[in-house]
Structure formats: structure tokens, C-alpha cells
Coordinates of N, CA and C in Angstrom, one line a residue:
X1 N -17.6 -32.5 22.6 CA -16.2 -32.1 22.5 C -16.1 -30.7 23.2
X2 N -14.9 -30.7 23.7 CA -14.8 -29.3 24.7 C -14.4 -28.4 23.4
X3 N -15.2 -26.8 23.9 CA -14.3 -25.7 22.9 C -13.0 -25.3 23.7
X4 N -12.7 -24.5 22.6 CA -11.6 -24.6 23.4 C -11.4 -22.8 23.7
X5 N -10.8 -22.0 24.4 CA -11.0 -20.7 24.5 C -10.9 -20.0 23.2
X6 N -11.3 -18.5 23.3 CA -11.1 -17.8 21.9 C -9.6 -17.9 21.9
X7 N -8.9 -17.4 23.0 CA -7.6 -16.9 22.8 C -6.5 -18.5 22.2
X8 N -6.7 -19.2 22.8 CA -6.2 -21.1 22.7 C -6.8 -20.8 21.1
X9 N -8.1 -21.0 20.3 CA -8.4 -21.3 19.4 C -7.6 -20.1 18.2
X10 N -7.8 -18.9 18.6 CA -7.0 -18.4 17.9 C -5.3 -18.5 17.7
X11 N -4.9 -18.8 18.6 CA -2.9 -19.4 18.8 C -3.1 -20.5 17.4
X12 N -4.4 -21.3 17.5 CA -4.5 -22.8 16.9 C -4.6 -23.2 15.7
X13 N -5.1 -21.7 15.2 CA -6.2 -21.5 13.9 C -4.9 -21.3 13.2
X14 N -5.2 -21.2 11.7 CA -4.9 -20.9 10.2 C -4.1 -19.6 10.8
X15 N -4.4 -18.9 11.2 CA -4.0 -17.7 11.5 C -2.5 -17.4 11.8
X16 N -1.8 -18.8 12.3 CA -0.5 -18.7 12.7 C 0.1 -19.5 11.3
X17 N -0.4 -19.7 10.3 CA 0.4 -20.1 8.9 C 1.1 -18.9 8.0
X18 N 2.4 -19.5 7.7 CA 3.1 -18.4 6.9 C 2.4 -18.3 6.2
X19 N 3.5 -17.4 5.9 CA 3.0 -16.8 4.4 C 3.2 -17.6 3.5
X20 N 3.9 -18.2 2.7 CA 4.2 -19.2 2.2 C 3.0 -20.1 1.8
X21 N 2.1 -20.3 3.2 CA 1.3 -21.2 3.2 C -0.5 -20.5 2.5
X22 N -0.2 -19.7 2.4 CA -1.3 -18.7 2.5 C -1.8 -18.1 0.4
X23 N -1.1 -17.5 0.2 CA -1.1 -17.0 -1.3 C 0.0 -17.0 -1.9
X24 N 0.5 -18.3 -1.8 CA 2.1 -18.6 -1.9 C 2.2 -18.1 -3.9
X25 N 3.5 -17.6 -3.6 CA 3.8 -16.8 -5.2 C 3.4 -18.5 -6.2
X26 N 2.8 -18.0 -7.3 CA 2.4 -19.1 -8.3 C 3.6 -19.2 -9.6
X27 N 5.0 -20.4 -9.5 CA 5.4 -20.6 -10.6 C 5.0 -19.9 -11.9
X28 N 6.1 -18.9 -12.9 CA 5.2 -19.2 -14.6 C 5.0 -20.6 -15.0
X29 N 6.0 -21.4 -14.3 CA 5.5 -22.5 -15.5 C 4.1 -23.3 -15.1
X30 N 3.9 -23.0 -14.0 CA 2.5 -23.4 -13.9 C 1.2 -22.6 -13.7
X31 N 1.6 -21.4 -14.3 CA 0.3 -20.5 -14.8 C -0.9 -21.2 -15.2
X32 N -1.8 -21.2 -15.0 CA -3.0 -21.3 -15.9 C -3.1 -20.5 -17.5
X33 N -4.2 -20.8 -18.4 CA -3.7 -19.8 -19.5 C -4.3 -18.0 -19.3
X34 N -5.3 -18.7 -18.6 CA -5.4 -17.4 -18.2 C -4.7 -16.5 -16.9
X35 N -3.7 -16.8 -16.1 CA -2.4 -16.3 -15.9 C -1.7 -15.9 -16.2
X36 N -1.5 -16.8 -17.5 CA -0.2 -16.2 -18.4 C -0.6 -15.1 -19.3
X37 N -1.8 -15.1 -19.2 CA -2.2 -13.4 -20.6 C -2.1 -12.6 -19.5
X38 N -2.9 -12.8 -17.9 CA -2.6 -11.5 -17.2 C -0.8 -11.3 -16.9
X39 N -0.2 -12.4 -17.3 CA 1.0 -12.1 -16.5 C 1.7 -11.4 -17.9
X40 N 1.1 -11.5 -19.0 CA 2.0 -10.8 -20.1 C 1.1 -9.7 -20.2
X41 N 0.4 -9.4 -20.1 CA 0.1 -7.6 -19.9 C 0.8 -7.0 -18.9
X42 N 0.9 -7.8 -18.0 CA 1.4 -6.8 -16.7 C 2.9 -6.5 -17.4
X43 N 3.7 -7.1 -17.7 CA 5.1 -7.2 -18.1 C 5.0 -6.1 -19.2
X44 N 4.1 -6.4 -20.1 CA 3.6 -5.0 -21.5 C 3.6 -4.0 -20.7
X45 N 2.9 -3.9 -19.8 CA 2.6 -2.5 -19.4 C 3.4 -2.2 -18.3
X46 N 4.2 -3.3 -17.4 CA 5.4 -2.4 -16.4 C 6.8 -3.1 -16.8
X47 N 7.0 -3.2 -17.7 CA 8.4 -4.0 -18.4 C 9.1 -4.9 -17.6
X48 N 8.5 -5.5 -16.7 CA 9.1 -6.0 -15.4 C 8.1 -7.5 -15.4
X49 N 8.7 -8.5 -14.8 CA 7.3 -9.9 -14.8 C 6.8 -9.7 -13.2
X50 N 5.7 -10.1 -13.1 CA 5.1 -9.8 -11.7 C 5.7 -9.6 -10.7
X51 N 5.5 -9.0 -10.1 CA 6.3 -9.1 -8.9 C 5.6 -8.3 -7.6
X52 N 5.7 -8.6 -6.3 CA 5.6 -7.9 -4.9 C 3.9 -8.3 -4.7
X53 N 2.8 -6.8 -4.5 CA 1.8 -7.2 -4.2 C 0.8 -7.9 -5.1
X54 N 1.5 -8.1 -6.6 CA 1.1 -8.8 -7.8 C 0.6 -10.1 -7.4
X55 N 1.8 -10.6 -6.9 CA 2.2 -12.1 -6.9 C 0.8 -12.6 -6.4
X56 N 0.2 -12.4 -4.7 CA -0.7 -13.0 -4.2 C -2.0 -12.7 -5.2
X57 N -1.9 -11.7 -6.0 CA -3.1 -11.5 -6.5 C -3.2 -12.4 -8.1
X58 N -2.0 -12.7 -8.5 CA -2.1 -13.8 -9.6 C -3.4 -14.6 -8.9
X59 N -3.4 -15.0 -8.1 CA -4.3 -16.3 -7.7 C -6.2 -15.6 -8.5
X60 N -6.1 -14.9 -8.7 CA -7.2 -14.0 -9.2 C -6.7 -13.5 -10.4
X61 N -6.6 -13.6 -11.3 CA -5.9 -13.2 -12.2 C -6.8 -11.6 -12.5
X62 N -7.9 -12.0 -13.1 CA -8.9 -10.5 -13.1 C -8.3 -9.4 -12.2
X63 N -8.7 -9.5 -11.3 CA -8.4 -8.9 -10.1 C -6.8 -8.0 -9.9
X64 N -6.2 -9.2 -10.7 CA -4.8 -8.4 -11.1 C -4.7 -7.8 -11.6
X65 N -4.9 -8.4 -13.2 CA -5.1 -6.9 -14.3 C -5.6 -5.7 -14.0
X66 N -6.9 -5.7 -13.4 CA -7.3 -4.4 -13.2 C -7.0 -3.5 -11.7
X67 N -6.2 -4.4 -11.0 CA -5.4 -3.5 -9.6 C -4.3 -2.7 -10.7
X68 N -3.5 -3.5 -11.6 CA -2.7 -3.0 -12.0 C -2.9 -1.6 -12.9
X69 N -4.1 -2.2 -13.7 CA -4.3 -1.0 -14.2 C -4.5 -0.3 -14.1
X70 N -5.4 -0.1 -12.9 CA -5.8 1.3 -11.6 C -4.0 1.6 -11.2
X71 N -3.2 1.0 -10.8 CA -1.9 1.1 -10.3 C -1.3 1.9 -11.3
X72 N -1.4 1.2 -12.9 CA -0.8 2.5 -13.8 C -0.9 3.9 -13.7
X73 N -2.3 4.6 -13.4 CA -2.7 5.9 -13.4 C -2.5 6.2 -12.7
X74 N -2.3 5.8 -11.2 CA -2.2 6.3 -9.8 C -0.6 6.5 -9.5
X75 N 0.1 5.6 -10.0 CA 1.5 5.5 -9.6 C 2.5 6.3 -10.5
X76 N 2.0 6.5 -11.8 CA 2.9 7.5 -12.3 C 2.1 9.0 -12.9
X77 N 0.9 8.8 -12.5 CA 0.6 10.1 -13.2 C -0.7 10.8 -12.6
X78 N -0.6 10.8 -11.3 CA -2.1 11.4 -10.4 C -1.7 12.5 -10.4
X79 N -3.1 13.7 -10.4 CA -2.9 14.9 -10.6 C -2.1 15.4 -9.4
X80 N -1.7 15.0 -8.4 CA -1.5 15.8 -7.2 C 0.4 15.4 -7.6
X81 N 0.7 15.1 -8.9 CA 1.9 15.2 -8.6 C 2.7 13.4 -7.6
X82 N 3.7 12.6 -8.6 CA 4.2 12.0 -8.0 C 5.1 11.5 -6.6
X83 N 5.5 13.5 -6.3 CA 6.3 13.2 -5.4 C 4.8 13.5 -4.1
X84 N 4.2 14.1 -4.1 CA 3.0 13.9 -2.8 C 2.5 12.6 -2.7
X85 N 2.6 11.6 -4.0 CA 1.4 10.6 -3.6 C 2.3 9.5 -3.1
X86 N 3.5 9.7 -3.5 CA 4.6 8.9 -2.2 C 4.4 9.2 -1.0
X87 N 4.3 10.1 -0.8 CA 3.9 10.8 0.7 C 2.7 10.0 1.2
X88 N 1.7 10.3 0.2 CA 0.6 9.4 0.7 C 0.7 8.0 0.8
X89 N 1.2 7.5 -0.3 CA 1.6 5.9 0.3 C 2.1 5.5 1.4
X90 N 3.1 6.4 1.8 CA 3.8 5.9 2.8 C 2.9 6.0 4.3
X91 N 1.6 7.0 4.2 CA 1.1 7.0 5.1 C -0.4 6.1 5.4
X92 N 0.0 5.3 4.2 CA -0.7 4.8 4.3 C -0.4 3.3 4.4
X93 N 0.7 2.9 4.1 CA 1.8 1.6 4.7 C 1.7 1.7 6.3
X94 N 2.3 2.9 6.7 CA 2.6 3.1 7.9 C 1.0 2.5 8.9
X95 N 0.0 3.1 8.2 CA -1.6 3.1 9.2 C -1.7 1.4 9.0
X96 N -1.1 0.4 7.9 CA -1.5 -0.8 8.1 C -0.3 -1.6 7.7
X97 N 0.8 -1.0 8.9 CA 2.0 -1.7 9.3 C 2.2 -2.6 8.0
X98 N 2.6 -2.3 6.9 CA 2.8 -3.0 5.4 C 4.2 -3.1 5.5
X99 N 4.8 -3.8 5.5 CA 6.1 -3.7 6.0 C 7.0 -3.7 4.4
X100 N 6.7 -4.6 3.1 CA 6.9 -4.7 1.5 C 6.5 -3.3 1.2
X101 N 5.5 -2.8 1.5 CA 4.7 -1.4 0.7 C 5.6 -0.5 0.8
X102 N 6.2 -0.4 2.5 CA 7.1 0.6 3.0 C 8.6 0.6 2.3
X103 N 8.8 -1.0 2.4 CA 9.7 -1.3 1.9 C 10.1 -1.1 0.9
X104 N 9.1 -0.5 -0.4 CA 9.8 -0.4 -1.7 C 9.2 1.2 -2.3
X105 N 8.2 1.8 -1.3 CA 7.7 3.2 -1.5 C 8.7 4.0 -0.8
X106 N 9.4 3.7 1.0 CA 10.4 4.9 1.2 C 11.3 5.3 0.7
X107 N 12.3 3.8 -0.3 CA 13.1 4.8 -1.0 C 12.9 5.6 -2.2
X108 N 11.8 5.0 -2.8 CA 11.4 6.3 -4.0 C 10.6 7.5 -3.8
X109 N 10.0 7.2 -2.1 CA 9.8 9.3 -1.6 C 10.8 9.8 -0.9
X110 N 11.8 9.1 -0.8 CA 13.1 10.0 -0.5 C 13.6 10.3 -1.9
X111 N 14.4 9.5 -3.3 CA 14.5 9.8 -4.1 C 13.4 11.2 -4.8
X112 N 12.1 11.1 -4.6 CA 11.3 12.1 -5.2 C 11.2 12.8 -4.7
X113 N 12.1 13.6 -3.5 CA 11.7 14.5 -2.9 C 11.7 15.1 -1.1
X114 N 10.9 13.7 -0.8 CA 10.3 13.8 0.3 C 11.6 13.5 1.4
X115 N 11.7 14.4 2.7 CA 12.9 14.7 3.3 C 13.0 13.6 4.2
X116 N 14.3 13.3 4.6 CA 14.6 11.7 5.1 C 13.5 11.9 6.2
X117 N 14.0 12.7 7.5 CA 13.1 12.9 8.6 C 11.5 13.0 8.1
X118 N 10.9 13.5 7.5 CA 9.9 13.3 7.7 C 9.9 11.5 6.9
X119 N 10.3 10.8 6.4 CA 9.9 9.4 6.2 C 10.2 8.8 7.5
X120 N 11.3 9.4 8.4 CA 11.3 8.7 9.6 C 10.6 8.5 10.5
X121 N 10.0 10.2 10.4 CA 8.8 10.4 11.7 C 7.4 9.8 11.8
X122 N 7.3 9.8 10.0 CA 5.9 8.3 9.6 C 6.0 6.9 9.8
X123 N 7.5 6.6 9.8 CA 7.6 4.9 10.1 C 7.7 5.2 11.4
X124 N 8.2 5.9 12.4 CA 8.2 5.8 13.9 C 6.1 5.8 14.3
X125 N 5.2 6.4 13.7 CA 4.2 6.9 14.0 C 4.0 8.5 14.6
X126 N 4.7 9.5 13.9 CA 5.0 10.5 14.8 C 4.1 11.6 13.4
X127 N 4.0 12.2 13.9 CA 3.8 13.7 12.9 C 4.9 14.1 12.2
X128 N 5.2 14.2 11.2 CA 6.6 15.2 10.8 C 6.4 16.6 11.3
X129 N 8.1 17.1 11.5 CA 7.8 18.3 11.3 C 8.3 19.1 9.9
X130 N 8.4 20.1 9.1 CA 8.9 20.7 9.0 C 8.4 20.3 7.3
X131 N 7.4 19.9 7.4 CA 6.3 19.3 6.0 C 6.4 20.7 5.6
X132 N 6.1 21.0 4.1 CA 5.7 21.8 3.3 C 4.1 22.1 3.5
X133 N 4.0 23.1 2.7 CA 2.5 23.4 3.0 C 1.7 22.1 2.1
X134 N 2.2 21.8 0.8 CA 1.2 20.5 0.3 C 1.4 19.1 0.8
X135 N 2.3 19.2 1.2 CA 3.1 17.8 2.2 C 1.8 17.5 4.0
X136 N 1.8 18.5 4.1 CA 1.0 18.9 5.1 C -0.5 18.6 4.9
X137 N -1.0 19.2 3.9 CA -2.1 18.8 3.7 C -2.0 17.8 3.1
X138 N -1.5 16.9 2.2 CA -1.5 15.3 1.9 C -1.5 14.7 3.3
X139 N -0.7 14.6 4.0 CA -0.1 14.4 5.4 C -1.6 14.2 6.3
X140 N -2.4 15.6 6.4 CA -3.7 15.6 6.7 C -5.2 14.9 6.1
X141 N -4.9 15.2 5.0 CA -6.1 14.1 4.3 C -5.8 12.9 4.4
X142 N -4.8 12.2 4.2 CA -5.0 10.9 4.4 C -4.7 10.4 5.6
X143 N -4.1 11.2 6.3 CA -4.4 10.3 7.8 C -6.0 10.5 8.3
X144 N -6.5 11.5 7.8 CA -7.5 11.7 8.2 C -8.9 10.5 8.2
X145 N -8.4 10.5 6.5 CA -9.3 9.2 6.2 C -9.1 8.3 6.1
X146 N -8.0 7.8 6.7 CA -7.3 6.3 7.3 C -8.0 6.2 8.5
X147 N -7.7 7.0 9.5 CA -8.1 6.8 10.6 C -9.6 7.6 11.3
X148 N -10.0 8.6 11.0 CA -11.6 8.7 10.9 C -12.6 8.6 10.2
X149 N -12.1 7.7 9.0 CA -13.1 7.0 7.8 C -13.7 8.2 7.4
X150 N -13.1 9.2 7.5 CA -13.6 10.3 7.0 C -12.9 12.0 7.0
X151 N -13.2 13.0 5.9 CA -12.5 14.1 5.8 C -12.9 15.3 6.1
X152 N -12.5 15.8 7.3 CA -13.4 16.9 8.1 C -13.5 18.1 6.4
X153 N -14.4 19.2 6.8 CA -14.8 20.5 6.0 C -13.3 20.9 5.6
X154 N -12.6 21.5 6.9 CA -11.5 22.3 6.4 C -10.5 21.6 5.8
X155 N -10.4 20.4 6.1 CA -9.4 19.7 5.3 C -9.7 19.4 3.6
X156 N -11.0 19.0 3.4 CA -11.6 19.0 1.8 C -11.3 20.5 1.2
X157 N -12.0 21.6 1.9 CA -11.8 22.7 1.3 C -9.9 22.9 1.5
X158 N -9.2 22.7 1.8 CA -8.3 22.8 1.7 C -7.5 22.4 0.4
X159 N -7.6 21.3 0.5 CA -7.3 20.5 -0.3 C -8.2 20.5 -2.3
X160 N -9.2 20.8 -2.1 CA -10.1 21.4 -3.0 C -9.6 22.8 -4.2
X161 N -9.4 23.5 -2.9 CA -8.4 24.7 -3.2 C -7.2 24.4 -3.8
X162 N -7.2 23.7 -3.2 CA -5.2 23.4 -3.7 C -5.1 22.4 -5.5
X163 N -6.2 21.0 -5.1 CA -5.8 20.1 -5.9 C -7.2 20.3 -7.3
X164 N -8.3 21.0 -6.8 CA -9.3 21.1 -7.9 C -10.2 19.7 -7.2
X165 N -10.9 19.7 -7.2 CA -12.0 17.9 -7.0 C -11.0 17.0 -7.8
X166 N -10.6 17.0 -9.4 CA -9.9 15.6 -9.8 C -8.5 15.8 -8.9
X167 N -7.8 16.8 -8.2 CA -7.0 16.0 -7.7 C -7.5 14.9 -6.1
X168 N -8.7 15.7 -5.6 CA -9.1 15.3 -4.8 C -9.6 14.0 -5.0
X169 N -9.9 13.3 -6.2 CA -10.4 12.2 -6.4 C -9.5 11.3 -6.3
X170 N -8.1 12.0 -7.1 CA -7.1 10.9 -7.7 C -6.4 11.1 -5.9
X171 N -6.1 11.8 -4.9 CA -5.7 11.2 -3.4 C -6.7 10.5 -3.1
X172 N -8.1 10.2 -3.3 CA -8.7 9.2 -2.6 C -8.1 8.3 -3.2
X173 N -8.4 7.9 -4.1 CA -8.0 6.7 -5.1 C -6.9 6.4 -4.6
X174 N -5.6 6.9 -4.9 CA -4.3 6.5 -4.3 C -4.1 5.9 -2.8
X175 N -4.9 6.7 -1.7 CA -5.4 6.0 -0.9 C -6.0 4.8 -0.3
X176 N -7.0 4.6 -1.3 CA -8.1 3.5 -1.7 C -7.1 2.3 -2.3
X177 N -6.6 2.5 -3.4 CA -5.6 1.9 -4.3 C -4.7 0.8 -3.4
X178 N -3.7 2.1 -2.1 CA -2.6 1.6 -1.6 C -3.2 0.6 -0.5
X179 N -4.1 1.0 0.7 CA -5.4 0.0 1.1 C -5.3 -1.5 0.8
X180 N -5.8 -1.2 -0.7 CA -5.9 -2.1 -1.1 C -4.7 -3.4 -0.9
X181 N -3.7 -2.7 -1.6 CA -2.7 -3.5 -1.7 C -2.0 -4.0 -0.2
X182 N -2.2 -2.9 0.4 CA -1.9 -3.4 1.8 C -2.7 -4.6 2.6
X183 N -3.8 -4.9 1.9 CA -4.9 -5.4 2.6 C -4.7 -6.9 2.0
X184 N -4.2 -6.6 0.7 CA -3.8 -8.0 -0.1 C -2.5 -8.4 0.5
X185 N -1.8 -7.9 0.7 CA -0.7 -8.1 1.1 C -0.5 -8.4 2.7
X186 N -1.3 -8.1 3.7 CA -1.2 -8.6 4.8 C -1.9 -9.5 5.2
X187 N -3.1 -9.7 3.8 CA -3.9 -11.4 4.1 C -3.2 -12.4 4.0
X188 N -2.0 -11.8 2.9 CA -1.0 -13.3 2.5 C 0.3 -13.7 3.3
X189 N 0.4 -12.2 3.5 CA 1.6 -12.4 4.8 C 2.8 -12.4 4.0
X190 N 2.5 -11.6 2.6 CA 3.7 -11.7 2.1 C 5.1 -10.8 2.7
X191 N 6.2 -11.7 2.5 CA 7.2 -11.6 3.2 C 8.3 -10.8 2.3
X192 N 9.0 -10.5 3.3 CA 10.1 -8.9 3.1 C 11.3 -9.6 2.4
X193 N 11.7 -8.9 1.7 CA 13.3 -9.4 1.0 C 14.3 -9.5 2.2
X194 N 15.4 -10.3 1.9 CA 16.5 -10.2 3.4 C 16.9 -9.1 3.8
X195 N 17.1 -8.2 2.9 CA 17.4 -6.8 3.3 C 16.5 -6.0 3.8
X196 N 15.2 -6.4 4.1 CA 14.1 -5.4 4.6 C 14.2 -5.4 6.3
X197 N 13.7 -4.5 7.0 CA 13.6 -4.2 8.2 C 11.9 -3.9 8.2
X198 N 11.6 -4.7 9.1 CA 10.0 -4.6 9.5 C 9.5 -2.9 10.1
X199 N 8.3 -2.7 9.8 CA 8.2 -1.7 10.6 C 8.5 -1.4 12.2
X200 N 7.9 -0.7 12.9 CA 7.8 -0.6 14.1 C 6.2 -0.8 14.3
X201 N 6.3 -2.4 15.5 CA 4.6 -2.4 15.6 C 4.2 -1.3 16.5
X202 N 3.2 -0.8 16.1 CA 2.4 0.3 16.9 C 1.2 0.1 17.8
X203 N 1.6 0.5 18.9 CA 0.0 0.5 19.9 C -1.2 0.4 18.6
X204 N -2.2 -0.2 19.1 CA -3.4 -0.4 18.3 C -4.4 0.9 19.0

């Protein structure tokens, strides 16, 4: 049998299946039992039943509980302060075009703070201007270690200075954390509410 080219085989492959088809959201009523205990802790602990980057991860239930639980500490109570680690999420949606992450993190770092233009200048791919000095350095650490898998001297001591090591730990994490969920979320291809507008795709 003939192969068929990379580019032909990739058009041909799995790869062009929705999302839908992929880690399609799982019914409650057809939870497994062990679904339904992770799906009622999660509700215990965010008053809400699963929902967004949750959903694809029910299919692992483990895996859920304990994203979420790491998500508890990170999302409402990292030392660097709620309204910076919006900042960082967003820049870290933006590095892996998350288009749901964006979608439900810009308006609560505009609510927390963070000024329209600089959310705009991150979804365009631009630098902000007119960042604060800790905005700035969040701004810098994590793009840094998005995109050079690593955090030059003056930026650690920067940031060291500023946040102490546990805050330095809790922006990796948050970083690490959002990653994640982006990673889960763009294996599934999960899809944007009607009202969402996709990012802007970026040169690679």
C-alpha cells in the first residue's frame, strides 16, 4: 500500500476531529461512581457543578480532583496577590492561544484591576505599555518561562526581592497550573461559548 505524504496524512488523521469527538463533556447521569464523588467535591469546594477545563478532565476523574485542588490555592489565594496572577494567566492563555482560558480569565483581570489596554496588547501578542512595576515583572517572569523554558538571574532576583521564594514558587505554579489546563484544553479542542471571540492566531 502506498503511504501517503506527511502533509495528506496529517489533513487525514484524528487530528481534524472536533472537539466534540475528542473529550466530549460526560453527562451526570452517566457518571461512573467514581465521577460522581469527584463531581461532588468539586461542587463542595467551588459551589458550582463542573464546568470549562473540568469537563475534559472528568474522563480521569483523579486527575480532576487534584487539578482542582491545586486550582483552589492558586486561583484564590497565591502569595503574589489575585489581581497579578490574572495577569499571569492571561499570559499564559495568550503563549498557547487558549481561546476558553482567555475567554473567562480577561474579564476577571480587567475586573481585578488589570487595565483594558494592557489585556489588549497580550491578546494582540504585543508588550503592554504602561504596566506597573509588579505587573512588569509578572509580565517578565512568565513570559520568560513560557517561552525560554527558563528565568534569566535578574529576573529571579527581581522577583525574589519583590515576592520572597514562596511567592516565587506560587507564580511558577500558577504558570505550571494554567499550562496545564491549557494543554488539557487544547487536546480536547474544547469549544468557546457563542459569545466568545477566538484569539488572534500568532506567527509560530
Amino acid at each position: 500500500m502506498k503511504r501517503l505524504p506527511i502533509a495528506v496524512a496529517l489533513v487525514l488523521s484524528p487530528l481534524t476531529a472536533r472537539g466534540e469527538d475528542r473529550l466530549p463533556t460526560i453527562p451526570p447521569s452517566q457518571y461512573t461512581a467514581e465521577q460522581q464523588q469527584a463531581a461532588s467535591a468539586f461542587e463542595a469546594a467551588r459551589r458550582t457543578p463542573v464546568f470549562g477545563p473540568f469537563e475534559p478532565l472528568m474522563h480521569s476523574p483523579d486527575v480532576m480532583t487534584l487539578a482542582r485542588s491545586m486550582g483552589d490555592y492558586l486561583r484564590y489565594k497565591p502569595r503574589i496577590g489575585t489581581t497579578l496572577s490574572e495577569l499571569a494567566i492571561l499570559v499564559v492563555a495568550r503563549h498557547w492561544t487558549q481561546d476558553y482560558e482567555w475567554y473567562v480569565h480577561a474579564p476577571i483581570a480587567q475586573k481585578a484591576g488589570i487595565k483594558p489596554e494592557i489585556i489588549a496588547a497580550i491578546r494582540d501578542g504585543r508588550r503592554p505599555e504602561g504596566m506597573s512595576a509588579d505587573e512588569t515583572l509578572v509580565y517578565d517572569f512568565v513570559s520568560e518561562l513560557q517561552h525560554n523554558k527558563a528565568v534569566s538571574d535578574a529576573t529571579f532576583a527581581r522577583a525574589e526581592e519583590r515576592f520572597g521564594k514562596p511567592g516565587i514558587v506560587d507564580l511558577t505554579a500558577i504558570c505550571g497550573y494554567y499550562t496545564l489546563l491549557a494543554m488539557e484544553l487544547n487536546t480536547a479542542r474544547y469549544g468557546l461559548p457563542k459569545d466568545g471571540t477566538p484569539l488572534p492566531r500568532l506567527p509560530q
